[in-house]
PDB file of C-alpha atoms and ligand atoms in Angstrom:
ATOM      1  CA  MET A   1      39.209  91.070  -4.652  1.00 96.00           C
ATOM      2  CA  LEU A   2      37.273  92.114  -1.147  1.00 98.00           C
ATOM      3  CA  GLU A   3      37.292  90.982   1.982  1.00 98.00           C
ATOM      4  CA  VAL A   4      34.525  92.045   4.184  1.00 97.00           C
ATOM      5  CA  LYS A   5      35.625  90.075   7.771  1.00 97.00           C
ATOM      6  CA  ASN A   6      33.044  90.497  11.289  1.00 97.00           C
ATOM      7  CA  ILE A   7      31.638  93.470  10.751  1.00 96.00           C
ATOM      8  CA  HIS A   8      29.494  95.115  13.516  1.00 97.00           C
ATOM      9  CA  THR A   9      27.711  98.667  12.206  1.00 97.00           C
ATOM     10  CA  TYR A  10      25.202 100.852  14.704  1.00 97.00           C
ATOM     11  CA  HIS A  11      23.092 103.495  13.606  1.00 96.00           C
ATOM     12  CA  GLY A  12      22.909 105.083  17.027  1.00 95.00           C
ATOM     13  CA  PHE A  13      22.127 102.356  19.970  1.00 95.00           C
ATOM     14  CA  LEU A  14      20.885 100.128  17.463  1.00 97.00           C
ATOM     15  CA  HIS A  15      22.881  97.296  16.350  1.00 97.00           C
ATOM     16  CA  VAL A  16      22.758  96.529  12.639  1.00 98.00           C
ATOM     17  CA  LEU A  17      25.189  94.576  11.483  1.00 98.00           C
ATOM     18  CA  LYS A  18      26.208  91.435  13.265  1.00 97.00           C
ATOM     19  CA  GLY A  19      29.368  90.438  12.254  1.00 97.00           C
ATOM     20  CA  ILE A  20      28.987  89.992   8.652  1.00 97.00           C
ATOM     21  CA  SER A  21      32.239  88.148   6.376  1.00 97.00           C
ATOM     22  CA  PHE A  22      31.835  87.141   2.985  1.00 97.00           C
ATOM     23  CA  GLU A  23      34.610  86.576  -0.169  1.00 97.00           C
ATOM     24  CA  LEU A  24      34.272  88.513  -3.541  1.00 97.00           C
ATOM     25  CA  GLU A  25      36.275  86.917  -6.372  1.00 96.00           C
ATOM     26  CA  LYS A  26      37.269  89.978  -9.370  1.00 96.00           C
ATOM     27  CA  GLY A  27      34.214  89.276 -12.225  1.00 95.00           C
ATOM     28  CA  GLU A  28      31.877  88.042  -9.864  1.00 97.00           C
ATOM     29  CA  ILE A  29      28.120  88.749  -9.552  1.00 98.00           C
ATOM     30  CA  PHE A  30      27.026  88.213  -5.874  1.00 98.00           C
ATOM     31  CA  ALA A  31      23.370  88.720  -4.909  1.00 98.00           C
ATOM     32  CA  ILE A  32      21.998  90.352  -1.287  1.00 97.00           C
ATOM     33  CA  VAL A  33      19.017  88.765  -0.974  1.00 95.00           C
ATOM     34  CA  GLY A  34      16.596  89.674   3.049  1.00 94.00           C
ATOM     35  CA  SER A  35      13.628  91.209   3.915  1.00 91.00           C
ATOM     36  CA  ASN A  36      12.638  94.955   4.941  1.00 92.00           C
ATOM     37  CA  GLY A  37      14.790  96.418   7.805  1.00 94.00           C
ATOM     38  CA  ALA A  38      17.041  92.969   7.612  1.00 95.00           C
ATOM     39  CA  GLY A  39      20.935  94.980   7.096  1.00 97.00           C
ATOM     40  CA  LYS A  40      21.328  95.481   3.271  1.00 97.00           C
ATOM     41  CA  SER A  41      21.038  98.863   2.821  1.00 97.00           C
ATOM     42  CA  THR A  42      23.571  99.472   6.463  1.00 98.00           C
ATOM     43  CA  LEU A  43      26.018  96.640   4.552  1.00 98.00           C
ATOM     44  CA  LEU A  44      26.196  98.209   1.688  1.00 98.00           C
ATOM     45  CA  GLY A  45      27.035 102.184   2.980  1.00 97.00           C
ATOM     46  CA  THR A  46      29.353 100.817   5.200  1.00 97.00           C
ATOM     47  CA  ILE A  47      30.884  99.115   2.672  1.00 97.00           C
ATOM     48  CA  ALA A  48      30.936 102.582   0.719  1.00 97.00           C
ATOM     49  CA  GLY A  49      32.224 104.177   3.855  1.00 96.00           C
ATOM     50  CA  VAL A  50      28.472 105.777   4.364  1.00 95.00           C
ATOM     51  CA  TYR A  51      28.962 104.709   7.949  1.00 95.00           C
ATOM     52  CA  LEU A  52      30.843 103.651  10.149  1.00 92.00           C
ATOM     53  CA  GLN A  53      31.882  99.621  10.882  1.00 89.00           C
ATOM     54  CA  LYS A  54      32.827  99.755  14.916  1.00 90.00           C
ATOM     55  CA  GLU A  55      34.310  96.176  14.429  1.00 92.00           C
ATOM     56  CA  GLY A  56      35.920  94.212  11.828  1.00 95.00           C
ATOM     57  CA  GLU A  57      37.418  94.898   8.407  1.00 96.00           C
ATOM     58  CA  ILE A  58      36.996  95.784   5.076  1.00 97.00           C
ATOM     59  CA  ILE A  59      39.693  94.598   3.060  1.00 97.00           C
ATOM     60  CA  TYR A  60      39.464  95.693  -1.171  1.00 97.00           C
ATOM     61  CA  GLU A  61      42.037  94.284  -3.550  1.00 96.00           C
ATOM     62  CA  GLY A  62      45.054  93.878  -0.611  1.00 95.00           C
ATOM     63  CA  GLN A  63      44.045  97.272   1.461  1.00 95.00           C
ATOM     64  CA  ASN A  64      41.547  97.853   4.715  1.00 95.00           C
ATOM     65  CA  ILE A  65      38.901 100.706   3.190  1.00 96.00           C
ATOM     66  CA  GLY A  66      37.134 100.501   6.338  1.00 93.00           C
ATOM     67  CA  LYS A  67      37.768 103.951   7.781  1.00 92.00           C
ATOM     68  CA  MET A  68      38.735 105.443   4.602  1.00 95.00           C
ATOM     69  CA  LYS A  69      36.579 107.793   3.441  1.00 94.00           C
ATOM     70  CA  VAL A  70      33.664 107.560   1.040  1.00 94.00           C
ATOM     71  CA  GLU A  71      35.395 110.017  -1.360  1.00 92.00           C
ATOM     72  CA  GLU A  72      38.574 107.535  -0.748  1.00 94.00           C
ATOM     73  CA  ILE A  73      36.684 104.634  -1.457  1.00 95.00           C
ATOM     74  CA  VAL A  74      35.119 106.219  -4.737  1.00 93.00           C
ATOM     75  CA  LYS A  75      38.859 106.863  -6.183  1.00 92.00           C
ATOM     76  CA  GLN A  76      39.392 103.105  -5.411  1.00 94.00           C
ATOM     77  CA  GLY A  77      37.269 102.339  -7.750  1.00 95.00           C
ATOM     78  CA  ILE A  78      33.819 101.092  -5.143  1.00 96.00           C
ATOM     79  CA  CYS A  79      30.639 102.883  -6.416  1.00 95.00           C
ATOM     80  CA  LEU A  80      26.961 102.343  -4.941  1.00 96.00           C
ATOM     81  CA  VAL A  81      24.102 103.350  -7.081  1.00 96.00           C
ATOM     82  CA  PRO A  82      21.882 104.017  -4.068  1.00 93.00           C
ATOM     83  CA  GLU A  83      18.232 103.097  -3.429  1.00 92.00           C
ATOM     84  CA  ARG A  84      15.130 104.784  -4.890  1.00 87.00           C
ATOM     85  CA  ARG A  85      18.055 106.353  -7.208  1.00 88.00           C
ATOM     86  CA  GLN A  86      18.489 109.835  -5.409  1.00 92.00           C
ATOM     87  CA  ILE A  87      18.511 111.632  -9.134  1.00 94.00           C
ATOM     88  CA  PHE A  88      18.854 115.498  -8.723  1.00 95.00           C
ATOM     89  CA  ASP A  89      15.848 116.082 -10.232  1.00 95.00           C
ATOM     90  CA  SER A  90      16.308 119.759 -11.508  1.00 97.00           C
ATOM     91  CA  LEU A  91      19.206 118.501 -13.699  1.00 97.00           C
ATOM     92  CA  SER A  92      19.968 117.873 -16.819  1.00 97.00           C
ATOM     93  CA  VAL A  93      20.452 114.204 -17.583  1.00 97.00           C
ATOM     94  CA  LYS A  94      23.767 115.164 -18.480  1.00 96.00           C
ATOM     95  CA  ASP A  95      25.070 117.103 -15.181  1.00 95.00           C
ATOM     96  CA  ASN A  96      23.356 114.194 -13.453  1.00 96.00           C
ATOM     97  CA  LEU A  97      26.790 111.944 -15.254  1.00 96.00           C
ATOM     98  CA  MET A  98      29.229 114.745 -15.058  1.00 93.00           C
ATOM     99  CA  LEU A  99      27.978 114.320 -11.316  1.00 92.00           C
ATOM    100  CA  GLY A 100      28.875 110.795 -11.402  1.00 91.00           C
ATOM    101  CA  ALA A 101      32.595 111.831 -12.373  1.00 89.00           C
ATOM    102  CA  TYR A 102      32.706 114.367  -9.341  1.00 85.00           C
ATOM    103  CA  HIS A 103      36.073 113.611  -7.881  1.00 79.00           C
ATOM    104  CA  ARG A 104      38.284 114.446 -11.985  1.00 77.00           C
ATOM    105  CA  LEU A 105      35.421 116.653 -13.199  1.00 72.00           C
ATOM    106  CA  LYS A 106      39.182 119.076 -13.332  1.00 68.00           C
ATOM    107  CA  THR A 107      41.576 117.063 -14.300  1.00 71.00           C
ATOM    108  CA  SER A 108      40.341 114.181 -16.753  1.00 71.00           C
ATOM    109  CA  LYS A 109      40.158 115.122 -20.405  1.00 77.00           C
ATOM    110  CA  THR A 110      37.940 111.639 -20.836  1.00 84.00           C
ATOM    111  CA  ILE A 111      35.101 112.723 -19.284  1.00 89.00           C
ATOM    112  CA  GLN A 112      33.230 112.833 -22.355  1.00 90.00           C
ATOM    113  CA  LYS A 113      34.331 109.819 -23.636  1.00 91.00           C
ATOM    114  CA  ASP A 114      33.456 108.595 -20.823  1.00 92.00           C
ATOM    115  CA  ILE A 115      29.305 110.212 -20.954  1.00 93.00           C
ATOM    116  CA  ASP A 116      29.713 108.173 -25.613  1.00 94.00           C
ATOM    117  CA  ARG A 117      30.332 105.051 -23.763  1.00 92.00           C
ATOM    118  CA  CYS A 118      27.027 105.504 -20.887  1.00 94.00           C
ATOM    119  CA  TYR A 119      24.975 106.821 -24.091  1.00 95.00           C
ATOM    120  CA  GLU A 120      26.306 103.753 -25.985  1.00 94.00           C
ATOM    121  CA  LEU A 121      25.259 102.128 -23.264  1.00 92.00           C
ATOM    122  CA  PHE A 122      22.140 103.502 -22.377  1.00 94.00           C
ATOM    123  CA  PRO A 123      20.808 104.683 -26.061  1.00 94.00           C
ATOM    124  CA  LYS A 124      17.919 106.804 -24.631  1.00 94.00           C
ATOM    125  CA  LEU A 125      19.753 108.686 -22.629  1.00 96.00           C
ATOM    126  CA  LYS A 126      21.370 110.469 -24.913  1.00 97.00           C
ATOM    127  CA  THR A 127      18.019 111.174 -26.884  1.00 97.00           C
ATOM    128  CA  MET A 128      17.557 112.977 -23.335  1.00 97.00           C
ATOM    129  CA  GLU A 129      20.505 114.599 -22.252  1.00 96.00           C
ATOM    130  CA  ASP A 130      19.076 117.744 -21.684  1.00 97.00           C
ATOM    131  CA  ARG A 131      15.844 116.863 -19.755  1.00 97.00           C
ATOM    132  CA  PRO A 132      15.775 117.340 -16.502  1.00 97.00           C
ATOM    133  CA  GLY A 133      16.417 114.300 -14.086  1.00 96.00           C
ATOM    134  CA  GLY A 134      13.083 114.143 -12.216  1.00 96.00           C
ATOM    135  CA  LEU A 135      11.190 114.149 -15.392  1.00 96.00           C
ATOM    136  CA  LEU A 136      12.409 110.758 -16.575  1.00 95.00           C
ATOM    137  CA  SER A 137       9.984 107.438 -15.901  1.00 93.00           C
ATOM    138  CA  GLY A 138      11.367 105.605 -13.383  1.00 92.00           C
ATOM    139  CA  GLY A 139      13.181 102.745 -15.651  1.00 92.00           C
ATOM    140  CA  GLU A 140      15.248 105.870 -17.042  1.00 94.00           C
ATOM    141  CA  GLN A 141      16.251 107.287 -13.709  1.00 95.00           C
ATOM    142  CA  GLN A 142      17.351 103.879 -12.951  1.00 94.00           C
ATOM    143  CA  MET A 143      19.410 103.352 -16.446  1.00 94.00           C
ATOM    144  CA  LEU A 144      20.555 107.555 -15.222  1.00 96.00           C
ATOM    145  CA  ALA A 145      21.821 105.540 -12.162  1.00 96.00           C
ATOM    146  CA  ILE A 146      23.750 103.278 -13.243  1.00 96.00           C
ATOM    147  CA  ALA A 147      25.009 104.906 -15.639  1.00 96.00           C
ATOM    148  CA  ARG A 148      26.180 107.980 -12.948  1.00 96.00           C
ATOM    149  CA  GLY A 149      27.566 105.405 -11.242  1.00 95.00           C
ATOM    150  CA  LEU A 150      29.756 103.974 -14.181  1.00 94.00           C
ATOM    151  CA  MET A 151      31.561 107.881 -14.814  1.00 94.00           C
ATOM    152  CA  SER A 152      33.726 106.654 -11.758  1.00 92.00           C
ATOM    153  CA  ASN A 153      34.836 103.985 -13.524  1.00 91.00           C
ATOM    154  CA  PRO A 154      33.917 101.369 -10.416  1.00 95.00           C
ATOM    155  CA  LYS A 155      36.043  98.141 -11.034  1.00 97.00           C
ATOM    156  CA  LEU A 156      32.931  97.145  -8.241  1.00 98.00           C
ATOM    157  CA  MET A 157      29.639  98.353  -8.701  1.00 97.00           C
ATOM    158  CA  MET A 158      26.817  98.164  -5.714  1.00 98.00           C
ATOM    159  CA  LEU A 159      23.281  98.790  -6.759  1.00 97.00           C
ATOM    160  CA  ASP A 160      20.765  99.211  -3.996  1.00 97.00           C
ATOM    161  CA  GLU A 161      17.247  97.695  -5.321  1.00 95.00           C
ATOM    162  CA  PRO A 162      17.543  98.589  -9.015  1.00 94.00           C
ATOM    163  CA  SER A 163      14.677  96.830  -9.907  1.00 93.00           C
ATOM    164  CA  LEU A 164      12.662  98.659  -7.188  1.00 91.00           C
ATOM    165  CA  GLY A 165       8.712  99.676  -8.738  1.00 88.00           C
ATOM    166  CA  LEU A 166       9.523  98.903 -12.116  1.00 91.00           C
ATOM    167  CA  ALA A 167       7.839  97.099 -14.565  1.00 90.00           C
ATOM    168  CA  PRO A 168       9.290  93.248 -15.546  1.00 90.00           C
ATOM    169  CA  LEU A 169      10.778  94.382 -18.435  1.00 90.00           C
ATOM    170  CA  ILE A 170      12.653  97.151 -18.024  1.00 91.00           C
ATOM    171  CA  VAL A 171      14.033  94.733 -14.506  1.00 92.00           C
ATOM    172  CA  LYS A 172      15.178  92.234 -17.656  1.00 92.00           C
ATOM    173  CA  ASP A 173      16.765  95.139 -19.684  1.00 92.00           C
ATOM    174  CA  ILE A 174      18.672  96.244 -16.127  1.00 93.00           C
ATOM    175  CA  MET A 175      19.841  92.009 -15.419  1.00 94.00           C
ATOM    176  CA  ASN A 176      21.250  92.175 -18.885  1.00 94.00           C
ATOM    177  CA  ILE A 177      23.413  95.728 -18.633  1.00 93.00           C
ATOM    178  CA  LEU A 178      24.747  93.510 -15.297  1.00 95.00           C
ATOM    179  CA  GLU A 179      25.179  91.127 -17.305  1.00 95.00           C
ATOM    180  CA  HIS A 180      26.882  92.756 -19.893  1.00 94.00           C
ATOM    181  CA  LEU A 181      29.019  95.024 -17.351  1.00 94.00           C
ATOM    182  CA  ARG A 182      30.782  92.247 -16.089  1.00 94.00           C
ATOM    183  CA  GLU A 183      31.470  90.666 -19.617  1.00 94.00           C
ATOM    184  CA  GLU A 184      32.661  93.842 -21.341  1.00 90.00           C
ATOM    185  CA  PHE A 185      34.497  95.546 -18.551  1.00 90.00           C
ATOM    186  CA  LYS A 186      34.356  92.931 -15.957  1.00 93.00           C
ATOM    187  CA  THR A 187      32.964  94.559 -13.612  1.00 96.00           C
ATOM    188  CA  THR A 188      32.373  93.164 -10.094  1.00 98.00           C
ATOM    189  CA  ILE A 189      28.487  92.992  -9.149  1.00 98.00           C
ATOM    190  CA  ILE A 190      27.526  93.179  -5.341  1.00 98.00           C
ATOM    191  CA  LEU A 191      23.216  93.358  -6.649  1.00 98.00           C
ATOM    192  CA  VAL A 192      20.574  94.009  -3.695  1.00 97.00           C
ATOM    193  CA  GLU A 193      17.383  92.696  -4.613  1.00 94.00           C
ATOM    194  CA  GLN A 194      13.803  92.037  -3.123  1.00 90.00           C
ATOM    195  CA  ASN A 195      13.690  91.086  -7.184  1.00 92.00           C
ATOM    196  CA  VAL A 196      15.192  87.593  -5.467  1.00 93.00           C
ATOM    197  CA  ARG A 197      13.942  85.387  -8.662  1.00 93.00           C
ATOM    198  CA  ALA A 198      15.556  87.547 -10.842  1.00 93.00           C
ATOM    199  CA  ALA A 199      18.623  88.433  -9.036  1.00 95.00           C
ATOM    200  CA  LEU A 200      19.420  84.717  -7.994  1.00 96.00           C
ATOM    201  CA  LYS A 201      19.423  84.103 -12.458  1.00 95.00           C
ATOM    202  CA  VAL A 202      21.775  86.706 -13.028  1.00 96.00           C
ATOM    203  CA  ALA A 203      23.568  85.655  -9.886  1.00 97.00           C
ATOM    204  CA  ASP A 204      27.004  83.974  -9.918  1.00 97.00           C
ATOM    205  CA  ARG A 205      26.814  83.288  -5.689  1.00 98.00           C
ATOM    206  CA  ALA A 206      24.001  84.710  -2.980  1.00 97.00           C
ATOM    207  CA  CYS A 207      23.714  85.130   0.809  1.00 96.00           C
ATOM    208  CA  VAL A 208      20.414  86.166   2.568  1.00 96.00           C
ATOM    209  CA  ILE A 209      20.448  88.546   5.887  1.00 96.00           C
ATOM    210  CA  GLU A 210      18.074  88.587   8.426  1.00 95.00           C
ATOM    211  CA  ARG A 211      18.286  90.540  11.487  1.00 96.00           C
ATOM    212  CA  GLY A 212      21.969  92.014  10.285  1.00 97.00           C
ATOM    213  CA  GLU A 213      23.048  87.938  10.130  1.00 97.00           C
ATOM    214  CA  ILE A 214      24.034  86.288   6.913  1.00 97.00           C
ATOM    215  CA  VAL A 215      21.863  82.954   7.097  1.00 95.00           C
ATOM    216  CA  ILE A 216      22.630  81.235   3.857  1.00 95.00           C
ATOM    217  CA  LYS A 217      25.536  81.588   1.509  1.00 96.00           C
ATOM    218  CA  GLY A 218      26.264  78.896  -1.478  1.00 97.00           C
ATOM    219  CA  MET A 219      25.552  79.071  -5.285  1.00 97.00           C
ATOM    220  CA  ALA A 220      22.498  81.439  -6.772  1.00 97.00           C
ATOM    221  CA  LYS A 221      21.985  78.276  -8.846  1.00 96.00           C
ATOM    222  CA  GLU A 222      21.398  76.485  -5.106  1.00 96.00           C
ATOM    223  CA  LEU A 223      19.602  79.035  -3.577  1.00 95.00           C
ATOM    224  CA  MET A 224      16.715  78.838  -6.138  1.00 94.00           C
ATOM    225  CA  LYS A 225      16.643  75.074  -4.876  1.00 93.00           C
ATOM    226  CA  ASP A 226      16.545  76.046  -1.093  1.00 93.00           C
ATOM    227  CA  PRO A 227      13.304  75.817   0.193  1.00 91.00           C
ATOM    228  CA  ARG A 228      13.840  78.430   3.238  1.00 90.00           C
ATOM    229  CA  VAL A 229      14.674  80.455  -0.023  1.00 91.00           C
ATOM    230  CA  ARG A 230      11.611  79.207  -1.923  1.00 89.00           C
ATOM    231  CA  ASP A 231       9.193  79.842   1.117  1.00 87.00           C
ATOM    232  CA  ALA A 232      10.200  82.972   2.076  1.00 85.00           C
ATOM    233  CA  TYR A 233      11.223  84.423  -1.411  1.00 86.00           C
ATOM    234  CA  LEU A 234       9.822  82.628  -4.273  1.00 83.00           C
ATOM    235  CA  GLY A 235       5.748  82.359  -3.766  1.00 78.00           C
ATOM    236  CA  GLY A 236       6.538  79.813  -1.363  1.00 65.00           C
ATOM    237  CA  LYS A 237       4.939  80.503   2.326  1.00 55.00           C
ATOM    238  CA  LYS A 238       4.508  84.080   2.860  1.00 49.00           C
ATOM    239  CA  GLU A 239       5.979  84.870   6.341  1.00 48.00           C
ATOM    240  CA  SER A 240      10.226  84.277   6.488  1.00 50.00           C
ATOM    241  CA  SER A 241      11.196  80.596   7.054  1.00 50.00           C
ATOM    242  CA  PHE A 242      14.670  82.679   8.914  1.00 55.00           C
ATOM    243  CA  ILE A 243      12.711  84.176  11.945  1.00 50.00           C
ATOM    244  CA  SER A 244      10.693  82.402  14.574  1.00 44.00           C
TER     245      SER A 244
HETATM  246  N1  ATP B   1      20.429 106.106   8.887  1.00 95.99           N
HETATM  247  C1  ATP B   1      19.845 105.189   9.781  1.00 95.99           C
HETATM  248  N2  ATP B   1      19.867 105.784  11.301  1.00 95.99           N
HETATM  249  C2  ATP B   1      19.070 104.987  11.779  1.00 95.99           C
HETATM  250  N3  ATP B   1      18.204 103.931  12.007  1.00 95.99           N
HETATM  251  C3  ATP B   1      18.395 102.919  10.394  1.00 95.99           C
HETATM  252  C4  ATP B   1      19.310 104.204   9.701  1.00 95.99           C
HETATM  253  N4  ATP B   1      19.134 103.561   8.344  1.00 95.99           N
HETATM  254  C5  ATP B   1      18.116 102.596   9.075  1.00 95.99           C
HETATM  255  N5  ATP B   1      18.024 101.817   9.332  1.00 95.99           N
HETATM  256  C6  ATP B   1      17.773 101.316  10.835  1.00 95.99           C
HETATM  257  O1  ATP B   1      18.577  99.633  10.565  1.00 95.99           O
HETATM  258  C7  ATP B   1      17.539  98.440  10.137  1.00 95.99           C
HETATM  259  C8  ATP B   1      18.793  97.861   9.078  1.00 95.99           C
HETATM  260  O2  ATP B   1      18.044  99.304   7.764  1.00 95.99           O
HETATM  261  P1  ATP B   1      18.440  99.004   6.613  1.00 95.99           P
HETATM  262  O3  ATP B   1      17.927  99.845   5.730  1.00 95.99           O
HETATM  263  O4  ATP B   1      20.184  98.089   6.203  1.00 95.99           O
HETATM  264  O5  ATP B   1      17.439  97.731   5.891  1.00 95.99           O
HETATM  265  P2  ATP B   1      17.478  97.112   4.608  1.00 95.99           P
HETATM  266  O6  ATP B   1      17.662  95.503   4.833  1.00 95.99           O
HETATM  267  O7  ATP B   1      18.122  97.550   3.916  1.00 95.99           O
HETATM  268  O8  ATP B   1      15.920  96.895   4.158  1.00 95.99           O
HETATM  269  P3  ATP B   1      14.412  97.312   3.003  1.00 95.99           P
HETATM  270  O9  ATP B   1      14.520  95.800   2.294  1.00 95.99           O
HETATM  271  O10 ATP B   1      13.288  97.993   3.484  1.00 95.99           O
HETATM  272  O11 ATP B   1      15.806  98.140   2.000  1.00 95.99           O
HETATM  273  C9  ATP B   1      15.707  98.709  10.053  1.00 95.99           C
HETATM  274  O12 ATP B   1      16.057  98.810  11.909  1.00 95.99           O
HETATM  275  C10 ATP B   1      15.952 100.209  10.028  1.00 95.99           C
HETATM  276  O13 ATP B   1      15.193 100.580  10.415  1.00 95.99           O
HETATM  277 MG1   MG B   2      17.593  98.571   1.631  1.00 95.99          MG
END
């Protein structure tokens, strides 16, 4: 479904992604882990078209989307649930959801049906549909951010640190939702997570990024057992053993 080939992305003069390559099958959950500043958000932003890569190709369902604009990429069925949720605080829950379907607001009659589908997945959001987004708890805002992403009817959903700052029980709920999306709608998922244990549990395959490069890639179960991953991310040594 997705082939990321040797991408290089810069922020100004800063060379952030240094030749990232990976492939995704339809319906897979792929986890990306790595320490702060490794380039995880830049990678998701590059696939979503927020940042332009200088080199490399991003092939999605057979076409090169590497130079497409964000809104074109959303129309192809790719959505990004951004880091720190970025909910519109003063807009109601329902209006936040409607904005997720912005590119088809004028033409589609299925918007209400899609909102109802979100409410089925997240019943709590229905009970607070008129409440301003800014008054929701962290967990509720994360649910809203995922639901807003779903309003674009994505085939590929990318989530940037959905568990950030949330209690373990809520993290479990979110991981369950991701599994449900994959089972029910065959949604392909890229999950960037600092909660490495939770991410590797739910993912099929995973990779570790350090300083803009993939330093390890494989089945999530194998990464869970890898001593380097255990030491750096699963309560072993404090310092990342990928950085010398
Ligand atoms: N918009 C930007 N402009 C300039 N530099 C940026 C920008 N975004 C990120 N950077 C820099 O690029 C590098 C990679 O940042 P990025 O946010 O992709 O890392 P990350 O792996 O997502 O980190 P974190 O775990 O803290 O979210 C960092 O050195 C960061 O300071
Ligand atoms: Mg980030």
